PDB file of C-alpha atoms in Angstrom:
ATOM      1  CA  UNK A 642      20.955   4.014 -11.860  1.00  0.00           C
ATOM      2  CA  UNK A 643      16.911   3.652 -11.125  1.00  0.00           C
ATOM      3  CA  UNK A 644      15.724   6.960 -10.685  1.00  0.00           C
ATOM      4  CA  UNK A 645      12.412   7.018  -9.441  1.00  0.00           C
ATOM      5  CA  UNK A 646      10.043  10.093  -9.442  1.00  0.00           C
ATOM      6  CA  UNK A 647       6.603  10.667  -7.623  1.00  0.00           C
ATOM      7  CA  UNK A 648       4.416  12.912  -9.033  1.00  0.00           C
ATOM      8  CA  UNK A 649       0.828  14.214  -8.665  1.00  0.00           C
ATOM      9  CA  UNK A 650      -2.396  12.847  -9.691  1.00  0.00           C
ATOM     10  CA  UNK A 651      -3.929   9.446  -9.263  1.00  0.00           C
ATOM     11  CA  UNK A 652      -0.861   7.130  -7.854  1.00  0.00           C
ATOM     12  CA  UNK A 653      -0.861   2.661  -7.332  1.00  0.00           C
ATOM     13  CA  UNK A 654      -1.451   1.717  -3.769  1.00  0.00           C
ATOM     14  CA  UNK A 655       1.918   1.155  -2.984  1.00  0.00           C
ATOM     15  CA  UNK A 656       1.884  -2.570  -1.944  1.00  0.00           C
ATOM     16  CA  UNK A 657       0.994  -2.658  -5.376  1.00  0.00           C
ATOM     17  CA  UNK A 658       4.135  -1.310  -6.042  1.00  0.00           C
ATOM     18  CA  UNK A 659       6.095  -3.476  -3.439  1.00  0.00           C
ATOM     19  CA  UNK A 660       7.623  -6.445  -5.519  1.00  0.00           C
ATOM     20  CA  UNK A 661       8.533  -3.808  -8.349  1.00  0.00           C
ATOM     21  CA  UNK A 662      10.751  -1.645  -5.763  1.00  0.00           C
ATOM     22  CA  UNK A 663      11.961  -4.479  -4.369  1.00  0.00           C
ATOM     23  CA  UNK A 664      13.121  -5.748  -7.409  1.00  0.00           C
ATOM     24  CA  UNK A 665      14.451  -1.974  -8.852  1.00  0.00           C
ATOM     25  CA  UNK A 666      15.650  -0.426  -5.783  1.00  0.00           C
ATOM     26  CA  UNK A 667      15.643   3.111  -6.026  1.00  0.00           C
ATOM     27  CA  UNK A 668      18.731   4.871  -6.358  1.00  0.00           C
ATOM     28  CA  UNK A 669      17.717   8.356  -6.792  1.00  0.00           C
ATOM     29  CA  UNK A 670      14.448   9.875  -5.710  1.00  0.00           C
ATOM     30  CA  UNK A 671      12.421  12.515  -7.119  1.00  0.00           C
ATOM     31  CA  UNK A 672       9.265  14.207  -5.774  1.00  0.00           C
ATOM     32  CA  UNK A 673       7.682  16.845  -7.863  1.00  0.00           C
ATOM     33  CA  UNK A 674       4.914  19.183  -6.303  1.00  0.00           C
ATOM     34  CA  UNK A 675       2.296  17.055  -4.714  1.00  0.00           C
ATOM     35  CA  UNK A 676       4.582  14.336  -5.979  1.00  0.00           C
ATOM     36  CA  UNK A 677       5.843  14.654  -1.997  1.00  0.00           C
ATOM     37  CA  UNK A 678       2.502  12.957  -0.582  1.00  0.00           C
ATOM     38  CA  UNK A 679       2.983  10.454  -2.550  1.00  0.00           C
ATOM     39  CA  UNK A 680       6.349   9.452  -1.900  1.00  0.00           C
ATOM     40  CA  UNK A 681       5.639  10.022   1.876  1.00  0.00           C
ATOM     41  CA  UNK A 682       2.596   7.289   1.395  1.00  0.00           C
ATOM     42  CA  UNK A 683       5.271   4.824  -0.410  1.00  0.00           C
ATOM     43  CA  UNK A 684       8.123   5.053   2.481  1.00  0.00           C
ATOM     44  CA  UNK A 685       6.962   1.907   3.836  1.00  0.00           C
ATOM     45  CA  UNK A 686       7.621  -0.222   0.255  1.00  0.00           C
ATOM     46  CA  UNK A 687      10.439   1.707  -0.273  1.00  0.00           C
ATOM     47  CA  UNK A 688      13.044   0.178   2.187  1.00  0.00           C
ATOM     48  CA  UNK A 689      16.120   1.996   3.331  1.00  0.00           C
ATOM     49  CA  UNK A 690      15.903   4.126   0.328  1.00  0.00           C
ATOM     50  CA  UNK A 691      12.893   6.765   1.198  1.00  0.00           C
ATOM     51  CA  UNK A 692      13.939  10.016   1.384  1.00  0.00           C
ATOM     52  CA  UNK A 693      14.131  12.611  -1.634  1.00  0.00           C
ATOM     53  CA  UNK A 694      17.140  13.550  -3.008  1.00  0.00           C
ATOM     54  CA  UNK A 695      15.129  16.603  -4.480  1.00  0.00           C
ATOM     55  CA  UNK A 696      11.997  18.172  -4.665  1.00  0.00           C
ATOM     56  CA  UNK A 697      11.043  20.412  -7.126  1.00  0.00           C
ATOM     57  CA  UNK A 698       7.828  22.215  -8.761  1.00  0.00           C
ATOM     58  CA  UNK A 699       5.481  25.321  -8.443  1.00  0.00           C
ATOM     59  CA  UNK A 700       3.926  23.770  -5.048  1.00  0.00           C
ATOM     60  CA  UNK A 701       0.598  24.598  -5.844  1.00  0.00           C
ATOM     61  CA  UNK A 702      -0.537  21.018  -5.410  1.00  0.00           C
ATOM     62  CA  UNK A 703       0.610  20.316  -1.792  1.00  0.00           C
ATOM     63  CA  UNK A 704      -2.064  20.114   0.588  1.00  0.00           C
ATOM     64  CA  UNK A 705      -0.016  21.370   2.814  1.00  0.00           C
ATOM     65  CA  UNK A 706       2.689  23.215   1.913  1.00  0.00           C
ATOM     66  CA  UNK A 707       4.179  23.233   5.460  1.00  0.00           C
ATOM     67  CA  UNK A 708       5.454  19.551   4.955  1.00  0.00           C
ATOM     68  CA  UNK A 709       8.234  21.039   3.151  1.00  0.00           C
ATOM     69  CA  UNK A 710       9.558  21.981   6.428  1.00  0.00           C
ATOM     70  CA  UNK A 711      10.739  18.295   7.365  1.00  0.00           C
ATOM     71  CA  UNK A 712      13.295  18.915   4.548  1.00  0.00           C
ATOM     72  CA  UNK A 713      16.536  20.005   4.061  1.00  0.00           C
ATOM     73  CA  UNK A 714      16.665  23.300   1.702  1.00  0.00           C
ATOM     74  CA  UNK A 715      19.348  22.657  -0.145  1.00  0.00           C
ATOM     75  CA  UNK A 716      17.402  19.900  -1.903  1.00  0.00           C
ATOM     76  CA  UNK A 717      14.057  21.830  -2.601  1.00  0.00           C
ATOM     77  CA  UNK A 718      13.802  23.957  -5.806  1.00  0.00           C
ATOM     78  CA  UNK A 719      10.571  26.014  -6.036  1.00  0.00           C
ATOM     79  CA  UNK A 720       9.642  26.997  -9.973  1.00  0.00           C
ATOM     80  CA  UNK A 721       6.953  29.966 -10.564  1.00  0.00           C
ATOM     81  CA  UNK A 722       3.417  28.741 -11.452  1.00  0.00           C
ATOM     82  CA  UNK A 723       3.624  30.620 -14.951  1.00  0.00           C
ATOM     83  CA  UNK A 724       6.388  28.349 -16.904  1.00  0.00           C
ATOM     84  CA  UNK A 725       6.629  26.548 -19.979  1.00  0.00           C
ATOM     85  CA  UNK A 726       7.279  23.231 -18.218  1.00  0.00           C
ATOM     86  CA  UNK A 727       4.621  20.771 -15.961  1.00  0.00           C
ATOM     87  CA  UNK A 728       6.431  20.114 -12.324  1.00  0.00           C
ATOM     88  CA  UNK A 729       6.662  16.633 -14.288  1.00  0.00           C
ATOM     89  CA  UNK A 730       8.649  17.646 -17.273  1.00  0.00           C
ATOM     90  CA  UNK A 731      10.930  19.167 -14.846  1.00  0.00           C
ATOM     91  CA  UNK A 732      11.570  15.745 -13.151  1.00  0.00           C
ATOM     92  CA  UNK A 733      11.932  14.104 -15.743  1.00  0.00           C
ATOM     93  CA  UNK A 734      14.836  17.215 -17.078  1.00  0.00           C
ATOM     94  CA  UNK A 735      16.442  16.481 -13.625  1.00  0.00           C
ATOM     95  CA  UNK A 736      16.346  12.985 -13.894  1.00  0.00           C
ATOM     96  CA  UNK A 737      18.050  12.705 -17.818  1.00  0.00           C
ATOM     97  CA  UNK A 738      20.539  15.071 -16.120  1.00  0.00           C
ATOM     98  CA  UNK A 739      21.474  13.274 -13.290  1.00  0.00           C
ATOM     99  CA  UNK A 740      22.816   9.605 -14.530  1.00  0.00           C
ATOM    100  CA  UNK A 741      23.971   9.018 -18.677  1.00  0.00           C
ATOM    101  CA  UNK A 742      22.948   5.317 -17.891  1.00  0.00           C
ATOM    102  CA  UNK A 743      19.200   4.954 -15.893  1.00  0.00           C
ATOM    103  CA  UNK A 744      16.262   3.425 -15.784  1.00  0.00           C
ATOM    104  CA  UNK A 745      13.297   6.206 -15.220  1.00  0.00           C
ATOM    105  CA  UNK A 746      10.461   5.414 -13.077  1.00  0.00           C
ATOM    106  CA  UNK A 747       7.271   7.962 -13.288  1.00  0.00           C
ATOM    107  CA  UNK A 748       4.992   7.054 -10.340  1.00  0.00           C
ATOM    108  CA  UNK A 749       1.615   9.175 -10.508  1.00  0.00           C
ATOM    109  CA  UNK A 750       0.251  11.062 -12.477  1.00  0.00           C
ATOM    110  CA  UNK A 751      -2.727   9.365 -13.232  1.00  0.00           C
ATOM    111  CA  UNK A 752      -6.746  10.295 -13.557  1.00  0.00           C
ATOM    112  CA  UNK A 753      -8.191  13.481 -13.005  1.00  0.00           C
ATOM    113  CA  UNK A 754      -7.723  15.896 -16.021  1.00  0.00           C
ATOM    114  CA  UNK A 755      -7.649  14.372 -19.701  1.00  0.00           C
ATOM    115  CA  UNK A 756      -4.968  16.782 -20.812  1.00  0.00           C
ATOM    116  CA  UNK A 757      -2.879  16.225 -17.765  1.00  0.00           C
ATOM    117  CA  UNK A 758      -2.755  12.218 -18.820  1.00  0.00           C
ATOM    118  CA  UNK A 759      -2.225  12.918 -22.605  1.00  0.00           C
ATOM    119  CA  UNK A 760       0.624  15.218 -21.775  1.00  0.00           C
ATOM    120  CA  UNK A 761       2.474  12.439 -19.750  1.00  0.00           C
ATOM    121  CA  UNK A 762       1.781  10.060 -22.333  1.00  0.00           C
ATOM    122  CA  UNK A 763       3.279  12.264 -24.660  1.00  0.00           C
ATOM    123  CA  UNK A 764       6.375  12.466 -23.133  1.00  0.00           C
ATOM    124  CA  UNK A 765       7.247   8.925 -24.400  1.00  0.00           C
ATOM    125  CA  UNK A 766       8.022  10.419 -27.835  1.00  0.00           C
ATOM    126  CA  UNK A 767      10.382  12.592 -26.423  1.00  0.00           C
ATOM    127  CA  UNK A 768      14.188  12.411 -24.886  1.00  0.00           C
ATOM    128  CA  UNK A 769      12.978  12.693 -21.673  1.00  0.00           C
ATOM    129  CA  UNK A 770      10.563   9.657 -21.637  1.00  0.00           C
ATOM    130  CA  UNK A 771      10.097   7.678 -18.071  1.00  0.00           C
ATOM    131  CA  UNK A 772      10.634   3.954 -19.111  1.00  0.00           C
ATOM    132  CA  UNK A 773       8.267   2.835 -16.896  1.00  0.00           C
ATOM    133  CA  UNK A 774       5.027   4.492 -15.994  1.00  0.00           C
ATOM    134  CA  UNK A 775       3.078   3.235 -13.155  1.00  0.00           C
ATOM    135  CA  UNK A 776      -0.474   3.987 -12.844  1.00  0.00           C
ATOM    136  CA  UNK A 777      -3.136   3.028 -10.703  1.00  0.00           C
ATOM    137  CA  UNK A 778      -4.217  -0.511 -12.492  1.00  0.00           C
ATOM    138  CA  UNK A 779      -2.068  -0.824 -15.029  1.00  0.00           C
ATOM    139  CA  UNK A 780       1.988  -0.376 -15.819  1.00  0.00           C
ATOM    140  CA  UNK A 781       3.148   1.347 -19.014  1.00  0.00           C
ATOM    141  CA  UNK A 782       7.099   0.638 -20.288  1.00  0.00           C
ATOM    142  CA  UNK A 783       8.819   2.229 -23.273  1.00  0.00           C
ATOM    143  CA  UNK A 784       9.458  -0.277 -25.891  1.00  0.00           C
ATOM    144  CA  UNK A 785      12.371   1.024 -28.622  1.00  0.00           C
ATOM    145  CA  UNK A 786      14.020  -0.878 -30.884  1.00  0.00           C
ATOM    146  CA  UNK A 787      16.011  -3.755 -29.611  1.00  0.00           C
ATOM    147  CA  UNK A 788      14.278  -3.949 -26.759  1.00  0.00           C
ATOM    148  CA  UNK A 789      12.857  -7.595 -25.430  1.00  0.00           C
ATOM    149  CA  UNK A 790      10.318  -7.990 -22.407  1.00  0.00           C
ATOM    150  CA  UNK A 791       9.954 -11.346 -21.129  1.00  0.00           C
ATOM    151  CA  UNK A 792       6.268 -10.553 -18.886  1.00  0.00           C
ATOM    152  CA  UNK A 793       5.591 -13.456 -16.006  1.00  0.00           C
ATOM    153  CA  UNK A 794       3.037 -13.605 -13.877  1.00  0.00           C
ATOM    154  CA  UNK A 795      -0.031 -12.850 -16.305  1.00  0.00           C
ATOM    155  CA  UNK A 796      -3.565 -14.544 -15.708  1.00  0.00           C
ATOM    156  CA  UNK A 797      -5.740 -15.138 -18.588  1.00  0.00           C
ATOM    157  CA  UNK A 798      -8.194 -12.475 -16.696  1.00  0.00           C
ATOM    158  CA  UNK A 799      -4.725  -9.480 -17.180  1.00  0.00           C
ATOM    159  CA  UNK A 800      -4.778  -7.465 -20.117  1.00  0.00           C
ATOM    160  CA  UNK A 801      -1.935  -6.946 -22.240  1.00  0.00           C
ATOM    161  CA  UNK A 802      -2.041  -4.033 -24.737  1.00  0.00           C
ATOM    162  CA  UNK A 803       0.429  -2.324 -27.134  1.00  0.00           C
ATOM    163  CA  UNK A 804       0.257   0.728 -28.691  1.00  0.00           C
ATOM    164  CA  UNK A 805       2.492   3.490 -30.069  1.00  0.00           C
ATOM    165  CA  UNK A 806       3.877   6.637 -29.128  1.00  0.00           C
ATOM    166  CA  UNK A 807       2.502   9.593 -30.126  1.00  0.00           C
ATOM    167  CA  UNK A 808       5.421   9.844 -32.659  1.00  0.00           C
ATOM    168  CA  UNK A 809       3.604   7.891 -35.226  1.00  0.00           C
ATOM    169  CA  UNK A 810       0.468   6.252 -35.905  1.00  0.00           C
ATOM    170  CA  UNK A 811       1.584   3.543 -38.345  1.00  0.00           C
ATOM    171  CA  UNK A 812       5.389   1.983 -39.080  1.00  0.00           C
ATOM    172  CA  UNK A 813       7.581  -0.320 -36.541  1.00  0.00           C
ATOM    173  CA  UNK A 814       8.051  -3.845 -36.459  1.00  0.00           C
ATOM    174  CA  UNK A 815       7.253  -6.503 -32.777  1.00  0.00           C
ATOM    175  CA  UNK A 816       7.375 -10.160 -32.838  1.00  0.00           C
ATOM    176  CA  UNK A 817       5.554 -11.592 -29.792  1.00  0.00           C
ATOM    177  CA  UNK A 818       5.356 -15.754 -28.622  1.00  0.00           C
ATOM    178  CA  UNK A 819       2.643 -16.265 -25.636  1.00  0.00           C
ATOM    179  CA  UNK A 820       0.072 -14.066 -26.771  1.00  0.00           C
ATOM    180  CA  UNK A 821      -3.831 -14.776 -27.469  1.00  0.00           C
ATOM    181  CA  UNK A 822      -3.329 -13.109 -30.678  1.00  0.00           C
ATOM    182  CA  UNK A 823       0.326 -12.649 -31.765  1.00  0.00           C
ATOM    183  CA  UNK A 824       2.042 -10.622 -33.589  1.00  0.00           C
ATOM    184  CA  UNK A 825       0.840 -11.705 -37.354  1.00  0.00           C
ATOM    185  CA  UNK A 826      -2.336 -10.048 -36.132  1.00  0.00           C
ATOM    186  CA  UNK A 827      -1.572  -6.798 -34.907  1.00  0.00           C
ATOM    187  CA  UNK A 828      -2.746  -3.829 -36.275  1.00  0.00           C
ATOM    188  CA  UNK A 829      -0.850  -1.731 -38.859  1.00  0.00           C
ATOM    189  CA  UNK A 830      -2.205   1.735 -38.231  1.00  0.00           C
ATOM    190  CA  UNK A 831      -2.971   3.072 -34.674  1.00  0.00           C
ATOM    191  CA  UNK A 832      -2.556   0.827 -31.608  1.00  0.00           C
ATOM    192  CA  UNK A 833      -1.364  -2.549 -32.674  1.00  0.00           C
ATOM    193  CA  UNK A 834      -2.807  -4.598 -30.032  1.00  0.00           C
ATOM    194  CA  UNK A 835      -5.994  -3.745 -27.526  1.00  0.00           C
ATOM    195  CA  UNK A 836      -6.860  -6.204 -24.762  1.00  0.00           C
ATOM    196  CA  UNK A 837      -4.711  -8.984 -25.683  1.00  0.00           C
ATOM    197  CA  UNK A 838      -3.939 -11.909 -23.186  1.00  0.00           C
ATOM    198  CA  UNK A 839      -1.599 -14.819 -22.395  1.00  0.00           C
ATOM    199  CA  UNK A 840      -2.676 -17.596 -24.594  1.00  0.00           C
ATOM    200  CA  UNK A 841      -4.238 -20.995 -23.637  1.00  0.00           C
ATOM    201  CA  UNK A 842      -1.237 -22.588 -24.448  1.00  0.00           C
ATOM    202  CA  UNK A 843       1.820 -20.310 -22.504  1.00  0.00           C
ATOM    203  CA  UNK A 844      -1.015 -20.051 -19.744  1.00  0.00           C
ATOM    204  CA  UNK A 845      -0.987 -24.059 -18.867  1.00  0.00           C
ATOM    205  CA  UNK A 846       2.474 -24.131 -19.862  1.00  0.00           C
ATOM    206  CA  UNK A 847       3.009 -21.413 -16.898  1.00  0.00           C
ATOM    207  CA  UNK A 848       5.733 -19.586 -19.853  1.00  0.00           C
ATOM    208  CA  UNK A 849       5.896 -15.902 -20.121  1.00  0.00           C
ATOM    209  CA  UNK A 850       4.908 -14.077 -22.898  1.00  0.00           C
ATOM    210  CA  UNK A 851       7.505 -11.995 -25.051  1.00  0.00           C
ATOM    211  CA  UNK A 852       7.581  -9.157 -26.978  1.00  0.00           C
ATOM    212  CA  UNK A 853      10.452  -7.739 -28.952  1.00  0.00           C
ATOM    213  CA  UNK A 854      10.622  -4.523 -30.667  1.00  0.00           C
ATOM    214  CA  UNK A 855      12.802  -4.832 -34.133  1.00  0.00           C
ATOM    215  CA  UNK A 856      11.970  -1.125 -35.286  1.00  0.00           C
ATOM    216  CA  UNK A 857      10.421   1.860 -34.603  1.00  0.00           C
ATOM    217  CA  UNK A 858       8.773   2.521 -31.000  1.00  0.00           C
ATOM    218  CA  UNK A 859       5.992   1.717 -28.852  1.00  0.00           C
ATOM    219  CA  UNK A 860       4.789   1.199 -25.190  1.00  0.00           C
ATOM    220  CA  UNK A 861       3.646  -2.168 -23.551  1.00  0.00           C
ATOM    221  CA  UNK A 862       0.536  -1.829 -21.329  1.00  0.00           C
ATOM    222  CA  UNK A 863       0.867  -4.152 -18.559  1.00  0.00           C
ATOM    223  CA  UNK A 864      -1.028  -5.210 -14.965  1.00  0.00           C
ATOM    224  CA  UNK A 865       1.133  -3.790 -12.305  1.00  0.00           C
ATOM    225  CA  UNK A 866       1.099  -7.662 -11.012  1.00  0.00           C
ATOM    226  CA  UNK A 867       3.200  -8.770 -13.973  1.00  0.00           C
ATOM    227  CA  UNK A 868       6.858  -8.898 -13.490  1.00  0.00           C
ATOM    228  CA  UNK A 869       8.623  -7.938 -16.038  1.00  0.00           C
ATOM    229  CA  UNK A 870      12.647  -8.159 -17.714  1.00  0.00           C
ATOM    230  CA  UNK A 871      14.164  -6.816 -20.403  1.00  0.00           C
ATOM    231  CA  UNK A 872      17.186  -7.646 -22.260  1.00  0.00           C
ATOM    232  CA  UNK A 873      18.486  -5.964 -25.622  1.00  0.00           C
ATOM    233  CA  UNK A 874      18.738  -7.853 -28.923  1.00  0.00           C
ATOM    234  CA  UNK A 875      20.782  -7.919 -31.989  1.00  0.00           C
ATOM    235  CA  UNK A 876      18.145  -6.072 -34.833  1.00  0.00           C
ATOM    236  CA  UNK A 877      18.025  -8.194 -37.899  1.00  0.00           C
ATOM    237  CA  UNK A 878      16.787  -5.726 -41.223  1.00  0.00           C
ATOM    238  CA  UNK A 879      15.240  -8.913 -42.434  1.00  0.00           C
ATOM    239  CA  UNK A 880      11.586  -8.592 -41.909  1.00  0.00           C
ATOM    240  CA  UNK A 881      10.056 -11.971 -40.025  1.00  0.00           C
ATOM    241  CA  UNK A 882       7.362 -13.249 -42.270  1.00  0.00           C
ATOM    242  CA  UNK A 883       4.016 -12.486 -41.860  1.00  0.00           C
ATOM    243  CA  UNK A 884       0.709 -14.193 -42.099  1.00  0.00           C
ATOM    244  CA  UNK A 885      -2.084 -12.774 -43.781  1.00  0.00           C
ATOM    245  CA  UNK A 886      -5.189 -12.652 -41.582  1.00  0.00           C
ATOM    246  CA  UNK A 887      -7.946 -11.031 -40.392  1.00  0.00           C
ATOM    247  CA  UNK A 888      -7.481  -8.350 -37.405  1.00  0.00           C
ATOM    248  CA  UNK A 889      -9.535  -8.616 -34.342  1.00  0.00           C
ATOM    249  CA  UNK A 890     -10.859  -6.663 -32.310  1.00  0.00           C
ATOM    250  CA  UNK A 891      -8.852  -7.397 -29.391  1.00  0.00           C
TER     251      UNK A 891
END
C-alpha cells in the first residue's frame, strides 16, 4: 500500500511531483493540519485518487479553517495544540497503523523553521520513518540494509548526496557503480557523500547509477527529476574490498 501524507511547510510544485504519483499511485491519503492546502493544490497530479481518507492535527496552520467544511466528519480528527506529538508524527502513527506492508510518502514539510526540518529528518531513525521525503528541490528515500536503488534520469548538473540518519554518525556499509566518486571514497564519519554526480562514463553510457546498502542505514538525497527503483538484495557479511584513497570534498 502507498500511503501518501501532505503536510505543512514548504511543499514541490506538484507537476514536479507528477511522474512520481503516476508511477506510485496513492492508495491512502493523509493530510495533516495545513497539510490540507497542500493536498488540495496536488488534486490535479493526483488522478482519481484525491481525496483524504483522513485529516488530522491541532489546525492551527490552516489558513482557513472553514475548508474543513467540504469534508466528511467522520474522517477529521482534531488533536489539542499542547501535545507531545507534531501534526506530522501523528501521520506518520496513522500511517504505520494503517497497512503492515507500505511504502510512506511525506510530502511537505520543508523550509521555514530549522527545528521544524531537523525534527522531520529525525524521524528517519525512528519506526515511523516516511521512505520517501519530498521536498521542494530535492527527494530524500530511506536506505536500510538490503536495500538497492537503481536512480535514472540524472544530468551531470543533479546532485546526488548520501548521508546518515541521525542514528549514527559513523558505521554502515554502500557499494555504488555510476557515481563521480564511488563508493571507495566515501566518507567514514558523518555524511558519506556531499554533492556527488553521475559519472562521465554512466552519463554517455545513458546507465543509471546504483547504490546498495549492505549494513547499517542511511538516506539518498536525490533531484525530484530522477526516477528511482528499488529492489532488495541478499546481504553478504563479507566486506567488498576497499581502496585506499584520498576523500574529496564532494
Amino acid at each position: 500500500m502507498h500511503i501518501v501524507i501532505f503536510t505543512g511547510g514548504d511543499s514541490p510544485a506538484p507537476e514536479e511531483c507528477k511522474a512520481y504519483l503516476e508511477s506510485h499511485p496513492a492508495d491512502f491519503i493523509i493530510a495533516a493540519d495545513s497539510g490540507l492546502e497542500t493536498l488540495e493544490k496536488f488534486a490535479s497530479v493526483l488522478g482519481k485518487k484525491h481525496q483524504p481518507d483522513a485529516i488530522l492535527g491541532d489546525m492551527d496552520s490552516l489558513s482557513d479553517s472553514a475548508m474543513l467544511a467540504r469534508y466528511p466528519k467522520s474522517i477529521i480528527k482534531t488533536y489539542p495544540q499542547d501535545k507531545d506529538w507534531s501534526d506530522t508524527e501523528l501521520a506518520l502513527h496513522l500511517a504505520v497503523s494503517t497497512a503492515k506492508e507500505r511504502h510512506i510518502t511525506l510530502i511537505g514539510a520543508a523550509g521555514g523553521r530549522i527545528d521544524h526540518f531537523l525534527g522531520v529528518f529525525d524521524l528517519f531513525a525512528t519506526d515511523i520513518r516516511p521512505d520517501t521525503w519530498l521536498t521542494p528541490v530535492q527527494a530524500l528515500w530511506y536506505a536500510g540494509a538490503g536495500t538497492s536503488f537503481s536512480v535514472g534520469g540524472l544530468t551531470k548538473k543533479d546532485i546526488v548526496s548520501l548521508t546518515r540518519t541521525s542514528a549514527s554518525r559513523t558505521g554502515g556499509r554502500v557499494t555504488s557503480d555510476g557515481l563521480q566518486w564511488e563508493w571507495q571514497l566515501f566518507r567514514k564519519e558523518g555524511m558519506p557523500s556531499l554533492s556527488n554526480r553521475i559519472s562521465e562514463e554512466a552519463d554517455e553510457a545513458k546507465r543509471d547509477v546504483t547504490v546498495t546498502v549492505l549494513e547499517g542505514a542511511f538516506v539518498l538525497i536525490l533531484p525530484l527529476s530522477a526516477r528511482v527503483t528499488t529492489k532488495e538484495v541478499e546481504l553478504n557479511t563479507k566486506a567488498p574490498q576497499e581502496k585506499v584513497a584520498q576523500h574529496p570534498l564532494g
